[in-house]
Short mmCIF file of C-alpha atoms in Angstrom, two decimals:
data_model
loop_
_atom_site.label_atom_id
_atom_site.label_comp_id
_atom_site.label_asym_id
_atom_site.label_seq_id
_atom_site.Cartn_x
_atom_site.Cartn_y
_atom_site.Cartn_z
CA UNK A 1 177.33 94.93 46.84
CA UNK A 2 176.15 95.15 50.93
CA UNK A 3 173.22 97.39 51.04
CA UNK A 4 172.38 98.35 54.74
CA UNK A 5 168.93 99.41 55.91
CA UNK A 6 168.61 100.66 59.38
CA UNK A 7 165.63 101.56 61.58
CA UNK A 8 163.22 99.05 59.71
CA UNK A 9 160.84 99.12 63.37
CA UNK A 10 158.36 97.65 62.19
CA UNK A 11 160.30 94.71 60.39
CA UNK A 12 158.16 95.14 57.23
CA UNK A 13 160.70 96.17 54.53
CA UNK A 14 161.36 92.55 53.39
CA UNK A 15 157.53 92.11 52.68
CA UNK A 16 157.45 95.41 50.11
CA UNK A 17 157.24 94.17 46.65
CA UNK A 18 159.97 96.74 45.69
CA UNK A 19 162.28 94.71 48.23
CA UNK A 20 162.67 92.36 45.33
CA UNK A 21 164.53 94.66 43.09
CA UNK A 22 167.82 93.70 45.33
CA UNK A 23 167.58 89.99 45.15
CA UNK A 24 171.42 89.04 44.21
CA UNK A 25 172.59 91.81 46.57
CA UNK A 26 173.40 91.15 50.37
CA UNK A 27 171.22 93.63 52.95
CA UNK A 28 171.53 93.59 56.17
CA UNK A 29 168.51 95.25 58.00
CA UNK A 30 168.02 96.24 61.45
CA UNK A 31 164.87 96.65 63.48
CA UNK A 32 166.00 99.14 66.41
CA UNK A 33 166.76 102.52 67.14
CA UNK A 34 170.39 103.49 67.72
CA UNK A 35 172.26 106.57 67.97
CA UNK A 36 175.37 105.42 69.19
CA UNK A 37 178.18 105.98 66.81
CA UNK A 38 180.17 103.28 67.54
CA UNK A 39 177.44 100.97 67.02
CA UNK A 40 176.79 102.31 64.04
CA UNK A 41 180.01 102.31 62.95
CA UNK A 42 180.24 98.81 63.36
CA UNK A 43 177.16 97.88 61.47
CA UNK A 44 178.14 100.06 58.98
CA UNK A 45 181.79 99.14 58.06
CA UNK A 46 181.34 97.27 54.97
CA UNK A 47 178.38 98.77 53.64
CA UNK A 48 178.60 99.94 49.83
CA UNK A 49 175.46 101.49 50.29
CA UNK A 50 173.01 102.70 53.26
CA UNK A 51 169.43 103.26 52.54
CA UNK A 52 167.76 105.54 55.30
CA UNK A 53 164.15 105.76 56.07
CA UNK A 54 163.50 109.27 56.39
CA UNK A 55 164.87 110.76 58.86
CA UNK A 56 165.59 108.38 61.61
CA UNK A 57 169.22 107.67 61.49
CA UNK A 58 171.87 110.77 61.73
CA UNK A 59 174.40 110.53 59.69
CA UNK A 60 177.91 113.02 60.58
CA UNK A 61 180.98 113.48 60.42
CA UNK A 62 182.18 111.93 63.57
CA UNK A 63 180.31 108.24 62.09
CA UNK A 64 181.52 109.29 58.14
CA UNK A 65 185.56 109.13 59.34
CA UNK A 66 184.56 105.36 60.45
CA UNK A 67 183.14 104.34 56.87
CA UNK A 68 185.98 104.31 54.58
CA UNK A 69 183.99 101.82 52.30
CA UNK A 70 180.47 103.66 51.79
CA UNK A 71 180.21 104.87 48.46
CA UNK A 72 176.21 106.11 48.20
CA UNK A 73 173.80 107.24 50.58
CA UNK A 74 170.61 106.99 49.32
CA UNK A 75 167.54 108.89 50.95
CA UNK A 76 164.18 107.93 51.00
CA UNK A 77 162.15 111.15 51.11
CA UNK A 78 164.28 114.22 50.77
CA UNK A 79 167.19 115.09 53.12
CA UNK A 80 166.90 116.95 56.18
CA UNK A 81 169.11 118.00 59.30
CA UNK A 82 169.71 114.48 59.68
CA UNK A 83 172.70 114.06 56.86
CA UNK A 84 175.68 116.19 57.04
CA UNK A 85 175.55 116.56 52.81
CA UNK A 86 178.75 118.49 53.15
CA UNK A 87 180.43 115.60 55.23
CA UNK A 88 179.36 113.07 52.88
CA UNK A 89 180.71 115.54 49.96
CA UNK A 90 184.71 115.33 51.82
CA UNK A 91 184.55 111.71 52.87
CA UNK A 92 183.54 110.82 49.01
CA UNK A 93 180.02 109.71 49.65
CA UNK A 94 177.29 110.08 46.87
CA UNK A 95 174.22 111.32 48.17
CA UNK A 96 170.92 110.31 46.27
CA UNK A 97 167.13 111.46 47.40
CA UNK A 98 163.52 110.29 46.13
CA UNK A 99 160.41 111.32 46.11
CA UNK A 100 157.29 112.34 48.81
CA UNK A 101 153.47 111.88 49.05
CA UNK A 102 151.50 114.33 50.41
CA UNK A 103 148.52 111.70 50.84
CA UNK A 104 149.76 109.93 53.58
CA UNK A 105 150.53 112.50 55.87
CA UNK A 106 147.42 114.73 54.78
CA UNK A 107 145.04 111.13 55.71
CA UNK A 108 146.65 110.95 58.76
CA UNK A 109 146.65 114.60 59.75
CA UNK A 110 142.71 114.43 59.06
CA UNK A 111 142.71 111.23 61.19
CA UNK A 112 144.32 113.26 64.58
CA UNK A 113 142.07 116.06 63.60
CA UNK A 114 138.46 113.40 63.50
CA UNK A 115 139.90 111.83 66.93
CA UNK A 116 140.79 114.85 68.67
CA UNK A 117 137.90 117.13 67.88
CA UNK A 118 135.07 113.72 68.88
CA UNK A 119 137.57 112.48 71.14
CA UNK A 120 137.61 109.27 70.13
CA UNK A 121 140.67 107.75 72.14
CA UNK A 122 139.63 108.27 75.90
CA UNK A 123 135.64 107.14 74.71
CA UNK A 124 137.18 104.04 73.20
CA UNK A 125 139.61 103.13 76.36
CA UNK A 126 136.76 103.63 78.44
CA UNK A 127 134.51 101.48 76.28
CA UNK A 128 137.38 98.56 76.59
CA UNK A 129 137.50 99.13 80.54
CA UNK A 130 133.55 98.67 80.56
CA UNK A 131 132.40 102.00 80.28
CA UNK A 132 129.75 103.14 78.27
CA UNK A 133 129.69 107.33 76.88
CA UNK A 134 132.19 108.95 79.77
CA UNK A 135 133.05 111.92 77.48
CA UNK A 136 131.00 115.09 74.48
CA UNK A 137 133.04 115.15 71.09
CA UNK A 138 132.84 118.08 68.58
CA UNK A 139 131.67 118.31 65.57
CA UNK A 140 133.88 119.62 62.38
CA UNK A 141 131.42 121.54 60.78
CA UNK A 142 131.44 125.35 60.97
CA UNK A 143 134.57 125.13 62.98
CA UNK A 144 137.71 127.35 61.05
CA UNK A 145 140.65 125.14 60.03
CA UNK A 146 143.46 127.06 59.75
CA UNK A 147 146.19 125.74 57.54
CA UNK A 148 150.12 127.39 57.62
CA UNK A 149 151.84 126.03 54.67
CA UNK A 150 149.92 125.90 51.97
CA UNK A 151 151.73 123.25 49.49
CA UNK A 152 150.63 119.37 48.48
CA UNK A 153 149.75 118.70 52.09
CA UNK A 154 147.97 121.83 52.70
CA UNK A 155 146.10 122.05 49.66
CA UNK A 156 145.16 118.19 49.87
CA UNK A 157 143.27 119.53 53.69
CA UNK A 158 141.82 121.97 53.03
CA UNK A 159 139.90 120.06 50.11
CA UNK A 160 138.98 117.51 53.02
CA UNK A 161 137.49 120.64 55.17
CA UNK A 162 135.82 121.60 52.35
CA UNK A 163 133.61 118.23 52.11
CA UNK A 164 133.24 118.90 56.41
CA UNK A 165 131.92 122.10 55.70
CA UNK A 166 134.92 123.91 57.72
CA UNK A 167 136.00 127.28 56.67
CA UNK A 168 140.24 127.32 55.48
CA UNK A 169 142.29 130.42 56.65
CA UNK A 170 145.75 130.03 55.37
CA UNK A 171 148.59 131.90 56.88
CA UNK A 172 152.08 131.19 55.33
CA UNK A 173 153.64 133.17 52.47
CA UNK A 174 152.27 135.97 50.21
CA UNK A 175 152.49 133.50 47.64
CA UNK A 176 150.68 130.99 49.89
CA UNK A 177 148.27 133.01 50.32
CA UNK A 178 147.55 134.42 46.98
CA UNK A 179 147.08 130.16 46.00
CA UNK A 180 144.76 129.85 49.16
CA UNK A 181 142.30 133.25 47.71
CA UNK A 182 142.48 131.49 44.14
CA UNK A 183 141.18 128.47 45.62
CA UNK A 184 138.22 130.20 47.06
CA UNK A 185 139.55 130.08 51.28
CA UNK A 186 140.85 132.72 52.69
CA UNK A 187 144.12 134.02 53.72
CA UNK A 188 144.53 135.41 57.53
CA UNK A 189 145.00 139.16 57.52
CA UNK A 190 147.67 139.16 59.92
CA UNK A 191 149.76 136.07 61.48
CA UNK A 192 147.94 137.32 64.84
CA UNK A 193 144.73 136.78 63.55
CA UNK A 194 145.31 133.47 62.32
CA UNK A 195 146.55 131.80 65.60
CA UNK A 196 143.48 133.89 67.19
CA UNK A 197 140.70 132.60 64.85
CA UNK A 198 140.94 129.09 64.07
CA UNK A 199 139.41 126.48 65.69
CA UNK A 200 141.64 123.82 64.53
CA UNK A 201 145.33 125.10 63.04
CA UNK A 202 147.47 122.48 61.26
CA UNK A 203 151.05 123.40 60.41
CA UNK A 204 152.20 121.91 57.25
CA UNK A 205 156.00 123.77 56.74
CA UNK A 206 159.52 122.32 55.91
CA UNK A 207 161.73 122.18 58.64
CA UNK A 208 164.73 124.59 57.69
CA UNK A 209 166.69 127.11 59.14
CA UNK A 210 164.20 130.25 58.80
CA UNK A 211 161.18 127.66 60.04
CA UNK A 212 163.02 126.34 63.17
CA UNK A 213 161.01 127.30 66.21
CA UNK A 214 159.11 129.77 63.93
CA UNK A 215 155.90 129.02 66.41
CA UNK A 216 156.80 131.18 69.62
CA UNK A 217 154.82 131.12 72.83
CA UNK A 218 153.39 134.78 71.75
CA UNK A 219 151.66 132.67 68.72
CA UNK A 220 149.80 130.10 71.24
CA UNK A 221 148.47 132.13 73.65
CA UNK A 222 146.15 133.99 70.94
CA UNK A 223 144.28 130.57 70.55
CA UNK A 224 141.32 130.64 71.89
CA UNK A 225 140.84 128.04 74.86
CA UNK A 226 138.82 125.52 72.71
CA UNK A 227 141.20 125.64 70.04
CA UNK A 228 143.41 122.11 68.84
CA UNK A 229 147.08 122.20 67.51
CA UNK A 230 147.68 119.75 64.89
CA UNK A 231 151.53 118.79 63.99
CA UNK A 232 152.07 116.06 61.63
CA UNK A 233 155.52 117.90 60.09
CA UNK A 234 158.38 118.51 62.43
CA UNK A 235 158.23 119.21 66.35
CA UNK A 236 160.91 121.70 65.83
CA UNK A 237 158.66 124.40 63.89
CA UNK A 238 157.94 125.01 67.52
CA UNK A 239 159.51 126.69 70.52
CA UNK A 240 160.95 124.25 72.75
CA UNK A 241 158.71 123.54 75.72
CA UNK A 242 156.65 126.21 74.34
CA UNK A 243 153.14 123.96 73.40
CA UNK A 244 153.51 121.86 76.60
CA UNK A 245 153.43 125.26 78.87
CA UNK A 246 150.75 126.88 76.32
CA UNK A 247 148.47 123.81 76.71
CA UNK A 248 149.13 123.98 80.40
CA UNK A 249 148.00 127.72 80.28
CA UNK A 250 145.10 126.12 78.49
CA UNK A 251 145.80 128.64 75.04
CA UNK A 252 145.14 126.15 72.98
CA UNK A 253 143.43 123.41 75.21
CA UNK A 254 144.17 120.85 72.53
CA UNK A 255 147.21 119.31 70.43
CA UNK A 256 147.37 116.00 68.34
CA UNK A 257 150.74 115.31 67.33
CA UNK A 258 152.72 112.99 65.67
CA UNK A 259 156.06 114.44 65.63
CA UNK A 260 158.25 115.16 68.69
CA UNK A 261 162.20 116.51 69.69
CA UNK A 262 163.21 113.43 70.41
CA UNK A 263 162.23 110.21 68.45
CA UNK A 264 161.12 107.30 69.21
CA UNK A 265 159.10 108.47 72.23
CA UNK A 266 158.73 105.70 74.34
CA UNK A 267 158.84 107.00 77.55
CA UNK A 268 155.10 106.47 78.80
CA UNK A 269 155.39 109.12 81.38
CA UNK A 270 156.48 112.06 79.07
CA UNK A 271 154.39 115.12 79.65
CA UNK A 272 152.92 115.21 76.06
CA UNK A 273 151.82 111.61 76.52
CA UNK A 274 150.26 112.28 79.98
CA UNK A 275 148.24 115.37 78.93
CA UNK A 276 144.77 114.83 79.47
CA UNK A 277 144.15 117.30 76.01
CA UNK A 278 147.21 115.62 73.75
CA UNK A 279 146.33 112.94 71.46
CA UNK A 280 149.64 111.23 70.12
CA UNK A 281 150.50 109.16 67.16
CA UNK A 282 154.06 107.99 67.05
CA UNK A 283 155.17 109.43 63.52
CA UNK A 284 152.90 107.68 61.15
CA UNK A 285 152.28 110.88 58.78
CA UNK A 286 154.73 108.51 55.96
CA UNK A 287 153.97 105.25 57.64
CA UNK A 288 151.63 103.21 54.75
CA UNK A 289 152.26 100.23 52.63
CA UNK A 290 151.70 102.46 49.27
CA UNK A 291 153.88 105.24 50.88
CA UNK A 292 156.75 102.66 51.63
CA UNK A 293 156.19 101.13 48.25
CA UNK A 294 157.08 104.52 46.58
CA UNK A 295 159.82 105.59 49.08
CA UNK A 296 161.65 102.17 48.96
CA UNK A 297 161.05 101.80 45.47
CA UNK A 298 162.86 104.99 44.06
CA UNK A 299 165.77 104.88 46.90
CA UNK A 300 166.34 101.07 45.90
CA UNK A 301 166.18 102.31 42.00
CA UNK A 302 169.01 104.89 42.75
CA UNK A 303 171.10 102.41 44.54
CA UNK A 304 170.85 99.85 41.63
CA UNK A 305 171.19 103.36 39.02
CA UNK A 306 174.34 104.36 41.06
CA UNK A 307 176.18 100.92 41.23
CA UNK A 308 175.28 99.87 37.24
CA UNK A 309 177.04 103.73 35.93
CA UNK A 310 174.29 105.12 35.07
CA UNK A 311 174.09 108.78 34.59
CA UNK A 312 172.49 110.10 38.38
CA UNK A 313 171.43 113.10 39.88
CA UNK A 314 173.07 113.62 43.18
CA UNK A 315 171.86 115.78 46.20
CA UNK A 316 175.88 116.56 46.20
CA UNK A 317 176.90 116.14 42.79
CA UNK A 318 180.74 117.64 42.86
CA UNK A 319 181.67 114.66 44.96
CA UNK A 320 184.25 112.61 44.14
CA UNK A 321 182.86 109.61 44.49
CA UNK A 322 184.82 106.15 45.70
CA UNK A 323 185.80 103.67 43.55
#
């Protein structure tokens, strides 16, 4: 069968042991960014099978009606906003998901918050330009890390601000919460005295209807001055344009982020990138050699599942699939 991979970037999927586990099957990977659908049609025509890395190709109607050979989808992660499921159900495309890791994203959340709070990135560029100690870090301890969302990834932090000696507030459901108090932290009294307390908030929520620009500009400008934003899960939990005029308000006076409304960011003069108090990562929460090993491994295993008849559990399972 033809097995297509888009968005490999970093042209490392070949070099995964998992990659193996197709040898007799032709792939055709690509190492770019495209969102043009005739493009994609094209590269897509005679693919059996398209194996997505997270989130970085969309995948609609309007490009569906131009495959009338694909016969499996299959997602590494779980699926987002991304894939029209219900499209793939009427053109007769099997949809397949894997599995996540919350310690990825949780290392590299912890990462942004070490480099933002000593401000490691402008002492290191000066260092490289010849300058010696231009710039006064903080320290973690004693400072309140306030978590919203507390699942894998939330739980996995605050265990990290534990051995920094931070205090946790949680915000986030009653449920949430009630997990947070069992764990010995403490849950905010009131979502406007968790944006007004914490020292360092990290939002760790799904992106789904009920979560989409759930952050308003209201919910910034409680943070206190000093305060740093941390978003390592989806740019759209917040308000459009609603951090960059907050931090230009200077409620919070910090953000590290690592997610953004439009991706890849490669404009070097967008606003975010040009902020004197935004430290940037461009979406590496997933990106790891262990991470890809498990995300390739389990969307390759469906593909070869899927193809051989065995019995599958679908992310749209009354499809009628293609024969």
């Amino acid at each position: 069968m033809h097995i297509v991979i888009p968005d490999d970037y970093q042209n490392v999927i070949r070099t995964l042991d998992c990659y193996a586990t197709l040898n007799g099957h032709q792939v055709s990977l690509y190492h770019d960014a495209v969102d043009d659908v005739q493009m994609l049609a094209e590269r897509f025509a005679d693919a059996d099978a398209l194996v997505l890395t997270r989130e970085r190709t969309r995948i609609d109607e309007a490009l569906l009606s131009r495959l009338p050979n694909l016969k499996l989808i299959s997602q590494t992660g779980k699926v987002s906003s991304h894939l029209d499921v219900d499209a793939c159900t009427r053109h007769g495309v099997a949809v397949m998901e894997g599995r996540g890791s919350p310690i990825a994203p949780a290392e590299l959340t912890w990462a942004l918050i070490i480099n933002a709070r000593r401000q490691l990135f402008p002492a290191m560029q000066a260092m490289y330009a010849g300058r010696w100690q231009v710039n006064l870090g903080q320290r973690l301890a004693g400072q309140t890390l306030g978590i919203w969302g507390y699942g894998k990834i939330g739980q996995r932090l605050a265990r990290y601000a534990q051995a920094f000696e931070m205090p946790v507030l949680v915000w986030g459901s009653e449920t949430s919460r009630q997990a947070a108090l069992a764990d010995g932290h403490q849950a905010a009294a009131s979502r406007e005295a968790f944006f007004a307390e914490t020292d360092v908030l990290s939002l760790h929520l799904r992106l789904a209807p009920s979560t989409r620009h759930l952050v308003t500009a209201a919910d910034l400008a409680l943070m206190k001055p000093s305060a740093l934003l941390v978003n390592t899960s989806r740019a759209e939990l917040i308000a459009p344009g609603a951090l960059l005029a907050a931090l230009n308000e200077g409620r919070p006076g910090f953000a590290a982020l690592d997610v953004f409304e439009q991706e890849p960011l490669v404009d070097p003069n967008h606003p975010l990138l040009q902020h004197p108090g935004v430290l940037c990562t461009p979406h590496l929460g997933y990106v790891e050699r262990e991470g890809y090993e498990l995300y390739f491994g389990d969307a390759f295993a469906n593909v070869r599942a899927f193809f051989a008849g065995e019995r599958c559990v679908l992310a749209n399972p009354q499809v009628i699939a293609k024969t």
